Tab-separated table of C-alpha atoms and ligand atoms in Angstrom:
chain	number	residue	atom	x	y	z
A	1	MET	CA	-0.082	-0.407	0.065
A	2	GLY	CA	1.292	3.098	-1.102
A	3	ASN	CA	0.433	7.026	-0.389
A	4	VAL	CA	-3.342	7.562	-0.683
A	5	ARG	CA	-4.479	11.057	-2.588
A	6	LEU	CA	-7.087	12.925	-0.494
A	7	ALA	CA	-7.079	15.856	-3.031
A	8	GLU	CA	-5.213	17.261	-5.769
A	9	GLY	CA	-1.674	17.643	-4.069
A	10	VAL	CA	-2.846	16.370	-0.448
A	11	TYR	CA	-1.612	12.860	0.482
A	12	TRP	CA	-1.771	10.320	3.564
A	13	VAL	CA	1.372	8.967	4.171
A	14	GLY	CA	0.930	7.600	7.461
A	15	ALA	CA	1.326	3.952	8.655
A	16	ILE	CA	-0.684	1.370	9.926
A	17	ASP	CA	-0.191	-0.830	13.201
A	18	TRP	CA	-2.581	-3.982	12.486
A	19	ASN	CA	-1.073	-5.700	15.723
A	20	ILE	CA	-1.185	-3.329	18.423
A	21	ARG	CA	-3.878	-4.370	21.230
A	22	ASN	CA	-2.834	-1.707	23.948
A	23	PHE	CA	-2.269	1.672	23.524
A	24	HIS	CA	-1.918	3.027	27.160
A	25	GLY	CA	-4.300	0.712	28.372
A	26	TYR	CA	-6.917	1.044	25.493
A	27	SER	CA	-7.462	-2.227	24.554
A	28	THR	CA	-7.165	-2.038	20.504
A	29	ARG	CA	-8.744	-5.228	18.836
A	30	LEU	CA	-8.668	-3.649	15.546
A	31	GLY	CA	-5.202	-2.320	15.564
A	32	THR	CA	-4.433	1.444	14.982
A	33	THR	CA	-2.979	3.756	12.448
A	34	TYR	CA	-0.619	6.974	12.582
A	35	ASN	CA	-2.153	8.887	10.026
A	36	ALA	CA	0.342	11.514	8.535
A	37	TYR	CA	-0.128	14.064	5.583
A	38	LEU	CA	1.809	15.614	2.930
A	39	VAL	CA	0.998	18.790	1.430
A	40	VAL	CA	2.626	19.593	-2.055
A	41	ASP	CA	2.439	23.135	-3.364
A	42	GLU	CA	5.018	25.573	-3.959
A	43	LYS	CA	6.285	25.045	-0.510
A	44	ILE	CA	5.570	21.627	1.406
A	45	ALA	CA	4.104	20.825	4.305
A	46	LEU	CA	4.085	17.472	6.480
A	47	ILE	CA	1.642	17.671	8.572
A	48	ASP	CA	2.281	15.486	11.757
A	49	THR	CA	4.571	12.301	11.716
A	50	VAL	CA	4.315	8.741	13.053
A	51	LYS	CA	4.939	6.798	15.949
A	52	ALA	CA	8.954	6.373	16.012
A	53	PRO	CA	8.791	2.292	14.855
A	54	PHE	CA	6.888	3.548	12.046
A	55	TYR	CA	9.000	5.824	10.521
A	56	SER	CA	10.435	3.757	7.504
A	57	GLU	CA	6.959	3.226	6.382
A	58	MET	CA	5.686	6.793	6.733
A	59	VAL	CA	9.177	7.671	4.586
A	60	SER	CA	8.394	5.387	2.337
A	61	ARG	CA	5.219	6.896	1.173
A	62	VAL	CA	6.542	10.585	1.237
A	63	THR	CA	9.390	9.376	-0.855
A	64	GLU	CA	7.075	8.082	-3.641
A	65	LEU	CA	5.943	11.938	-3.720
A	66	VAL	CA	9.148	13.870	-3.088
A	67	PRO	CA	12.429	13.796	-1.120
A	68	LEU	CA	12.773	14.883	2.513
A	69	GLN	CA	14.982	17.244	1.789
A	70	ASP	CA	12.285	19.020	-0.065
A	71	ILE	CA	10.401	19.602	2.472
A	72	ASP	CA	9.785	23.145	4.116
A	73	TYR	CA	7.569	22.878	7.139
A	74	VAL	CA	6.846	19.819	9.454
A	75	VAL	CA	3.807	20.362	11.565
A	76	SER	CA	3.438	19.154	14.746
A	77	ASN	CA	-0.335	19.478	16.042
A	78	HIS	CA	0.225	17.371	18.880
A	79	VAL	CA	3.189	16.471	21.180
A	80	GLU	CA	2.135	12.804	22.155
A	81	MET	CA	4.834	10.199	20.852
A	82	ASP	CA	2.273	8.505	18.454
A	83	HIS	CA	2.497	11.648	16.318
A	84	SER	CA	6.022	13.332	17.225
A	85	GLY	CA	7.734	9.813	17.447
A	86	SER	CA	9.684	9.800	14.016
A	87	LEU	CA	9.999	13.984	14.270
A	88	PRO	CA	14.159	13.523	15.564
A	89	MET	CA	14.716	11.117	12.105
A	90	VAL	CA	12.804	13.450	10.194
A	91	MET	CA	14.368	16.377	10.935
A	92	SER	CA	17.530	15.528	10.410
A	93	GLU	CA	16.784	14.574	6.945
A	94	ALA	CA	14.676	17.531	6.371
A	95	LYS	CA	17.047	20.031	7.040
A	96	LYS	CA	15.271	22.911	5.706
A	97	ALA	CA	11.922	22.276	7.251
A	98	LYS	CA	10.616	24.418	9.923
A	99	LEU	CA	8.712	23.043	12.295
A	100	ILE	CA	5.427	24.571	13.336
A	101	THR	CA	3.851	24.163	16.476
A	102	LEU	CA	1.358	25.680	18.861
A	103	GLU	CA	3.112	28.537	20.952
A	104	LYS	CA	3.806	28.053	24.612
A	105	PHE	CA	2.325	24.486	24.811
A	106	GLY	CA	3.416	22.643	21.880
A	107	ASP	CA	6.770	24.636	21.934
A	108	SER	CA	7.645	23.791	25.342
A	109	GLY	CA	6.245	20.248	25.166
A	110	LEU	CA	8.463	19.621	21.927
A	111	LYS	CA	12.048	21.360	24.133
A	112	LYS	CA	10.835	19.064	27.117
A	113	THR	CA	10.465	15.940	25.344
A	114	PHE	CA	13.326	15.485	22.229
A	115	HIS	CA	15.591	18.333	24.194
A	116	THR	CA	16.925	19.584	20.596
A	117	ASP	CA	17.338	23.058	18.649
A	118	TRP	CA	14.913	22.338	15.831
A	119	PRO	CA	13.876	25.305	14.031
A	120	LEU	CA	10.400	25.990	15.662
A	121	MET	CA	7.630	28.106	14.208
A	122	PRO	CA	5.438	28.934	17.162
A	123	VAL	CA	1.685	29.424	15.734
A	124	LYS	CA	-1.711	30.662	17.366
A	125	GLU	CA	-5.060	30.946	16.414
A	126	GLY	CA	-5.853	32.199	13.181
A	127	SER	CA	-2.027	31.591	12.247
A	128	GLU	CA	-1.590	30.885	8.308
A	129	VAL	CA	0.841	29.348	6.340
A	130	GLU	CA	1.284	30.197	2.562
A	131	LEU	CA	2.134	27.025	0.616
A	132	GLY	CA	1.319	28.694	-2.687
A	133	LYS	CA	-1.822	28.211	-3.940
A	134	ARG	CA	-3.290	27.106	-1.227
A	135	ARG	CA	-2.763	28.202	2.994
A	136	LEU	CA	-2.946	26.394	5.719
A	137	ARG	CA	-4.444	27.908	9.165
A	138	PHE	CA	-3.986	26.677	12.355
A	139	ILE	CA	-6.490	26.176	15.274
A	140	PRO	CA	-6.098	25.403	18.639
A	141	THR	CA	-7.899	22.878	20.227
A	142	PRO	CA	-6.748	22.745	24.172
A	143	MET	CA	-7.031	19.059	25.537
A	144	LEU	CA	-8.439	16.962	22.834
A	145	HIS	CA	-6.148	15.506	23.961
A	146	TRP	CA	-3.400	17.709	25.457
A	147	PRO	CA	-2.923	21.050	26.085
A	148	ASP	CA	-0.521	21.540	23.193
A	149	SER	CA	-3.243	19.814	20.589
A	150	MET	CA	-4.453	21.978	17.576
A	151	CYS	CA	-6.092	21.190	14.374
A	152	THR	CA	-4.699	22.337	10.829
A	153	TYR	CA	-7.120	23.544	8.006
A	154	LEU	CA	-6.247	23.365	4.386
A	155	VAL	CA	-7.920	26.608	3.658
A	156	GLU	CA	-8.842	26.395	-0.363
A	157	ASP	CA	-9.160	22.131	-0.201
A	158	ASN	CA	-11.096	22.615	3.138
A	159	ILE	CA	-10.007	19.664	4.833
A	160	LEU	CA	-9.624	19.541	8.198
A	161	PHE	CA	-6.608	17.714	10.113
A	162	SER	CA	-8.021	17.194	13.347
A	163	MET	CA	-5.235	15.372	15.134
A	164	ASP	CA	-6.993	12.851	17.723
A	165	ALA	CA	-10.326	14.561	17.851
A	166	PHE	CA	-12.537	12.303	15.674
A	167	GLY	CA	-10.153	9.504	15.447
A	168	GLN	CA	-10.569	5.962	16.063
A	169	HIS	CA	-8.190	3.065	16.878
A	170	MET	CA	-8.749	1.069	13.757
A	171	ALA	CA	-6.324	-0.354	11.039
A	172	SER	CA	-7.439	-0.695	7.981
A	173	SER	CA	-6.113	-1.172	4.400
A	174	VAL	CA	-8.705	1.261	3.122
A	175	ARG	CA	-8.256	5.244	4.120
A	176	PHE	CA	-11.921	6.555	4.016
A	177	ASP	CA	-15.246	6.272	6.191
A	178	ASP	CA	-17.183	5.415	3.028
A	179	GLU	CA	-14.773	2.142	2.271
A	180	VAL	CA	-15.414	0.836	5.608
A	181	GLY	CA	-18.918	2.136	6.365
A	182	LEU	CA	-20.284	3.803	9.286
A	183	ASP	CA	-21.481	0.815	10.904
A	184	VAL	CA	-17.589	-0.207	11.735
A	185	VAL	CA	-16.819	3.069	11.726
A	186	MET	CA	-19.224	4.871	14.315
A	187	PRO	CA	-18.558	2.064	17.267
A	188	GLU	CA	-14.782	2.523	17.027
A	189	ALA	CA	-14.961	6.431	16.738
A	190	ALA	CA	-17.498	6.099	20.179
A	191	LYS	CA	-15.054	3.732	21.732
A	192	TYR	CA	-12.615	6.257	20.978
A	193	TYR	CA	-13.965	8.931	22.273
A	194	ALA	CA	-15.438	7.507	25.526
A	195	ASN	CA	-11.815	6.339	26.300
A	196	ILE	CA	-9.965	9.278	25.179
A	197	LEU	CA	-11.897	12.543	24.932
A	198	MET	CA	-14.818	12.137	27.908
A	199	PRO	CA	-13.366	14.255	29.987
A	200	PHE	CA	-13.557	17.004	28.281
A	201	GLY	CA	-16.997	17.326	26.904
A	202	ASP	CA	-17.320	21.197	27.336
A	203	LEU	CA	-14.142	21.877	25.381
A	204	ILE	CA	-15.583	19.218	22.743
A	205	LEU	CA	-18.638	21.492	22.515
A	206	LYS	CA	-16.269	24.882	22.374
A	207	ALA	CA	-14.156	23.303	19.745
A	208	ALA	CA	-17.329	22.016	17.825
A	209	ASP	CA	-18.510	25.721	18.180
A	210	LYS	CA	-15.477	26.915	16.691
A	211	LEU	CA	-14.901	24.108	13.702
A	212	SER	CA	-18.465	24.993	12.817
A	213	ARG	CA	-17.307	28.535	11.664
A	214	LEU	CA	-15.311	26.702	8.728
A	215	ASP	CA	-16.406	25.158	5.588
A	216	ILE	CA	-15.539	21.487	6.192
A	217	GLY	CA	-15.626	18.904	2.917
A	218	MET	CA	-13.086	16.621	4.751
A	219	ILE	CA	-11.872	15.148	8.028
A	220	ALA	CA	-8.533	13.718	8.584
A	221	PRO	CA	-7.884	12.674	11.975
A	222	SER	CA	-4.671	11.099	13.012
A	223	HIS	CA	-5.832	7.877	14.063
A	224	GLY	CA	-8.529	5.491	11.925
A	225	VAL	CA	-10.354	6.700	8.381
A	226	ILE	CA	-11.126	9.909	7.081
A	227	TRP	CA	-14.213	11.230	7.131
A	228	ARG	CA	-14.631	11.963	3.397
A	229	SER	CA	-18.420	11.081	3.085
A	230	HIS	CA	-19.920	11.256	6.702
A	231	HIS	CA	-17.763	14.000	8.050
A	232	GLU	CA	-21.540	15.883	9.611
A	233	VAL	CA	-22.059	12.405	11.413
A	234	ILE	CA	-19.074	12.559	13.359
A	235	VAL	CA	-19.541	16.186	14.244
A	236	GLN	CA	-22.975	15.555	15.437
A	237	ALA	CA	-21.737	12.687	17.210
A	238	TYR	CA	-19.099	14.605	19.316
A	239	ALA	CA	-21.135	17.655	20.050
A	240	ALA	CA	-24.176	14.866	21.491
A	241	TRP	CA	-21.323	12.821	23.308
A	242	GLY	CA	-19.758	16.423	24.503
A	243	ARG	CA	-23.353	17.541	25.805
A	244	GLY	CA	-23.821	14.011	27.790
A	245	ASP	CA	-26.353	12.826	25.761
A	246	SER	CA	-27.701	9.232	26.752
A	247	ARG	CA	-30.495	6.504	25.699
A	248	ASN	CA	-32.353	4.744	27.477
A	249	LYS	CA	-29.767	2.097	28.986
A	250	ALA	CA	-28.214	0.947	31.984
A	251	LEU	CA	-24.970	-0.796	33.222
A	252	VAL	CA	-24.537	-3.389	36.117
A	253	VAL	CA	-20.935	-3.706	36.300
A	254	TYR	CA	-19.320	-5.988	39.155
A	255	ASP	CA	-17.301	-8.741	40.205
A	256	THR	CA	-17.944	-11.627	42.297
A	257	MET	CA	-16.137	-13.872	44.688
A	258	TRP	CA	-18.382	-16.502	45.527
A	259	GLY	CA	-21.445	-15.682	43.145
A	260	SER	CA	-23.315	-13.368	45.830
A	261	THR	CA	-23.070	-10.097	43.962
A	262	GLU	CA	-23.522	-11.864	41.224
A	263	LYS	CA	-26.801	-12.749	42.297
A	264	MET	CA	-27.340	-9.198	42.869
A	265	ALA	CA	-26.202	-7.698	39.937
A	266	LEU	CA	-28.565	-10.097	37.817
A	267	ALA	CA	-31.785	-9.504	40.116
A	268	LEU	CA	-31.209	-5.513	39.426
A	269	ALA	CA	-30.823	-6.296	35.882
A	270	GLN	CA	-34.146	-8.303	35.665
A	271	GLY	CA	-35.754	-5.058	37.869
A	272	ILE	CA	-34.406	-2.767	35.677
A	273	ALA	CA	-35.111	-4.621	32.219
A	274	ASN	CA	-38.819	-4.859	33.825
A	275	GLU	CA	-39.580	-1.108	33.564
A	276	GLY	CA	-38.238	-0.716	29.613
A	277	PRO	CA	-34.834	0.229	29.597
A	278	GLU	CA	-31.778	-1.826	27.648
A	279	VAL	CA	-29.146	-3.533	30.430
A	280	ARG	CA	-25.978	-4.840	29.923
A	281	VAL	CA	-24.518	-6.681	32.448
A	282	TYR	CA	-20.432	-7.032	32.837
A	283	ASN	CA	-17.970	-9.358	34.780
A	284	LEU	CA	-15.385	-7.279	35.220
A	285	THR	CA	-13.046	-10.379	35.420
A	286	ARG	CA	-14.238	-11.344	31.786
A	287	SER	CA	-14.418	-7.992	29.970
A	288	ASP	CA	-12.270	-4.980	29.162
A	289	GLN	CA	-12.611	-1.819	30.891
A	290	SER	CA	-12.186	0.156	27.340
A	291	ASP	CA	-14.999	-1.779	25.943
A	292	ILE	CA	-17.378	-1.233	29.232
A	293	MET	CA	-16.416	2.904	28.667
A	294	LYS	CA	-17.944	2.634	25.041
A	295	GLU	CA	-20.873	1.524	26.829
A	296	VAL	CA	-21.009	3.695	29.573
A	297	LEU	CA	-20.546	6.906	27.024
A	298	ASP	CA	-24.436	6.520	26.098
A	299	ALA	CA	-25.895	4.692	29.148
A	300	ARG	CA	-28.273	6.857	31.583
A	301	ALA	CA	-27.354	4.795	34.826
A	302	VAL	CA	-24.412	2.691	35.718
A	303	LEU	CA	-24.315	0.330	38.571
A	304	VAL	CA	-21.250	-0.979	40.498
A	305	GLY	CA	-21.201	-4.265	42.583
A	306	SER	CA	-18.249	-5.226	44.550
A	307	PRO	CA	-17.698	-8.067	47.115
A	308	THR	CA	-15.844	-6.595	50.497
A	309	LEU	CA	-12.087	-7.987	50.310
A	310	ASN	CA	-10.020	-6.880	53.285
A	311	ASN	CA	-12.138	-4.082	54.288
A	312	GLY	CA	-12.010	-2.636	50.613
A	313	LEU	CA	-13.133	-2.902	47.246
A	314	PHE	CA	-12.502	-5.853	45.190
A	315	PRO	CA	-9.339	-5.039	42.909
A	316	SER	CA	-10.920	-5.358	39.311
A	317	VAL	CA	-13.797	-2.969	40.861
A	318	ALA	CA	-11.164	-0.630	42.400
A	319	ALA	CA	-9.320	-0.130	39.351
A	320	PHE	CA	-12.644	-0.166	37.200
A	321	LEU	CA	-13.825	2.674	39.460
A	322	THR	CA	-10.425	4.769	39.309
A	323	TYR	CA	-10.714	4.725	35.499
A	324	LEU	CA	-14.452	6.189	35.615
A	325	LYS	CA	-13.244	8.775	37.707
A	326	GLY	CA	-10.417	10.210	35.316
A	327	LEU	CA	-13.134	9.660	32.547
A	328	LYS	CA	-15.720	11.729	34.082
A	329	PRO	CA	-18.833	10.514	32.168
A	330	LYS	CA	-21.315	13.553	32.419
A	331	GLY	CA	-25.209	13.045	33.256
A	332	LYS	CA	-25.265	9.740	34.541
A	333	LEU	CA	-27.342	8.140	37.686
A	334	GLY	CA	-25.400	5.365	39.561
A	335	ALA	CA	-25.617	3.057	42.773
A	336	ALA	CA	-23.075	0.499	44.404
A	337	PHE	CA	-24.266	-2.757	45.640
A	338	GLY	CA	-22.079	-5.798	46.591
A	339	SER	CA	-22.164	-8.587	49.265
A	340	HIS	CA	-19.843	-9.365	52.310
A	341	GLY	CA	-19.067	-12.049	54.691
A	342	TRP	CA	-18.164	-11.088	58.263
A	343	ALA	CA	-17.800	-7.184	57.467
A	344	GLY	CA	-18.560	-5.341	55.144
A	345	GLY	CA	-16.959	-2.063	53.365
A	346	ALA	CA	-16.673	-2.064	50.024
A	347	VAL	CA	-20.285	-0.848	48.895
A	348	LYS	CA	-19.689	2.279	50.572
A	349	LEU	CA	-16.204	3.085	49.179
A	350	ALA	CA	-18.004	2.125	45.636
A	351	GLN	CA	-20.751	5.038	46.178
A	352	GLN	CA	-17.866	7.380	46.877
A	353	GLU	CA	-15.854	6.698	44.459
A	354	LEU	CA	-19.334	6.978	42.104
A	355	GLY	CA	-20.080	10.051	43.213
A	356	GLN	CA	-16.118	10.916	43.036
A	357	ALA	CA	-16.863	10.663	39.362
A	358	GLY	CA	-19.404	12.859	38.894
A	359	ILE	CA	-22.144	10.248	39.156
A	360	GLU	CA	-25.586	10.868	40.948
A	361	VAL	CA	-25.636	8.365	43.468
A	362	MET	CA	-28.920	6.715	44.679
A	363	ASP	CA	-29.852	6.189	48.032
A	364	SER	CA	-27.195	4.566	50.345
A	365	GLY	CA	-26.730	1.574	48.029
A	366	LEU	CA	-27.312	-2.274	48.797
A	367	ALA	CA	-25.071	-4.658	50.839
A	368	PHE	CA	-26.192	-7.760	52.247
A	369	LYS	CA	-24.559	-10.395	54.337
A	370	PHE	CA	-23.075	-13.725	52.429
A	371	VAL	CA	-25.241	-15.131	50.371
A	372	PRO	CA	-28.437	-12.891	49.581
A	373	THR	CA	-32.164	-14.594	50.716
A	374	GLU	CA	-34.818	-14.471	47.908
A	375	GLU	CA	-36.268	-11.918	50.323
A	376	GLU	CA	-32.903	-9.980	49.725
A	377	LEU	CA	-32.968	-10.410	45.921
A	378	SER	CA	-36.464	-9.294	45.339
A	379	GLN	CA	-34.892	-6.001	47.223
A	380	CYS	CA	-32.601	-5.902	44.414
A	381	ILE	CA	-34.997	-6.631	41.562
A	382	ASP	CA	-37.395	-3.771	43.459
A	383	PHE	CA	-34.444	-1.134	43.537
A	384	GLY	CA	-33.670	-2.106	39.960
A	385	ARG	CA	-37.090	-1.358	39.397
A	386	THR	CA	-36.731	2.298	40.710
A	387	ILE	CA	-33.919	3.087	38.368
A	388	GLY	CA	-35.529	1.866	35.566
A	389	ASN	CA	-38.282	4.327	35.885
A	390	ARG	CA	-35.838	7.226	36.870
A	391	ILE	CA	-34.490	6.601	33.782
A	392	THR	CA	-36.991	6.089	31.516
A	393	GLY	CA	-38.248	9.642	32.332
A	394	ALA	CA	-34.697	11.145	32.084
A	395	ARG	CA	-34.461	13.721	29.614
A	396	THR	CA	-31.910	13.659	26.627
A	397	GLU	CA	-32.136	10.642	24.036
A	398	LEU	CA	-30.072	9.595	21.305
A	399	PRO	CA	-30.984	6.551	18.889
A	400	ALA	CA	-29.840	3.446	19.164
B	501	FEO	FE1	-3.331	10.169	19.594
B	501	FEO	FE2	-3.125	12.120	22.226
B	501	FEO	O1	-2.371	11.247	20.552
């Protein structure tokens, strides 16, 4: 597979990582891509690079078009090493290239990462660089995904190089959304948003407002396929996710030592389902937390169950709650439940953690000793019904 043309003089020259299965804790069952782009005009610009081990793959695609030595500008939209990792090799070959980066944050991030004296060209909101027939315009998008993140807009071609935003961790032999299909790409885009960008919903809305003033014909993110035909669909999805819109859906996430917390989980799920909402049940020992987080994104309620171990949370539940707290889901209702032997404690701790994740916590949770009785399981069903009723009446609604 060689380079891929996006428009006259605009090419994808990135790399495909078919075999990565863990991206700093995020399970990437479909692999990913590191997208770099080349704009060939009177001046030549390389927009981002790739993770260091993929340098040769990127260079083979660039040199089908131009020698590295002819590059005038290298744009670093984001300092994280999946995009900047090949900069040392590129900058040592592209000797006349200026390295464009966001002032203050990109500038200092690159210096602290690479400790070099590259010829940096800091840019700010609205800065433009003339390439010949067309211009690059720079648009800061702080925290999408780091403070240094920015988008680059190719003005005359209406192409937005959107960095991490609108990406998906998905390797494929084709480069465009319409070659993969929305049924495949949207779940991956949702999982990516949930695990990478969910804490920044308010900033997503600000960025969406800023980008809505551009005439966008194509969105070229730094991971996954390029939005050639469905860019409006992904922009609308980001607006909904940024607002915290949800569906009539609840998750029951738990682990269990001797099956008692699991009995409670299933009874709660039955109670919720009896009132109409969709319910999904996840045992944390058998499920991947980044897959669960994709389901958290559009759920309206998240119930978490933990047995008590050594007076505390079960380790898999503690890890899940730590991850959930970092991702700060918006507008969710929650509660904790669990079984314990001689001494409890896990339910109270889980309630606290849910609250710290920004979840509206219901009641004091459900904690039962040893194996739940039929009467106690009926209480779980009733509690599930209460939750089902609450979320069925909630306001926001996303399509299934
Ligand atoms: Fe794909 Fe935040 O790097």
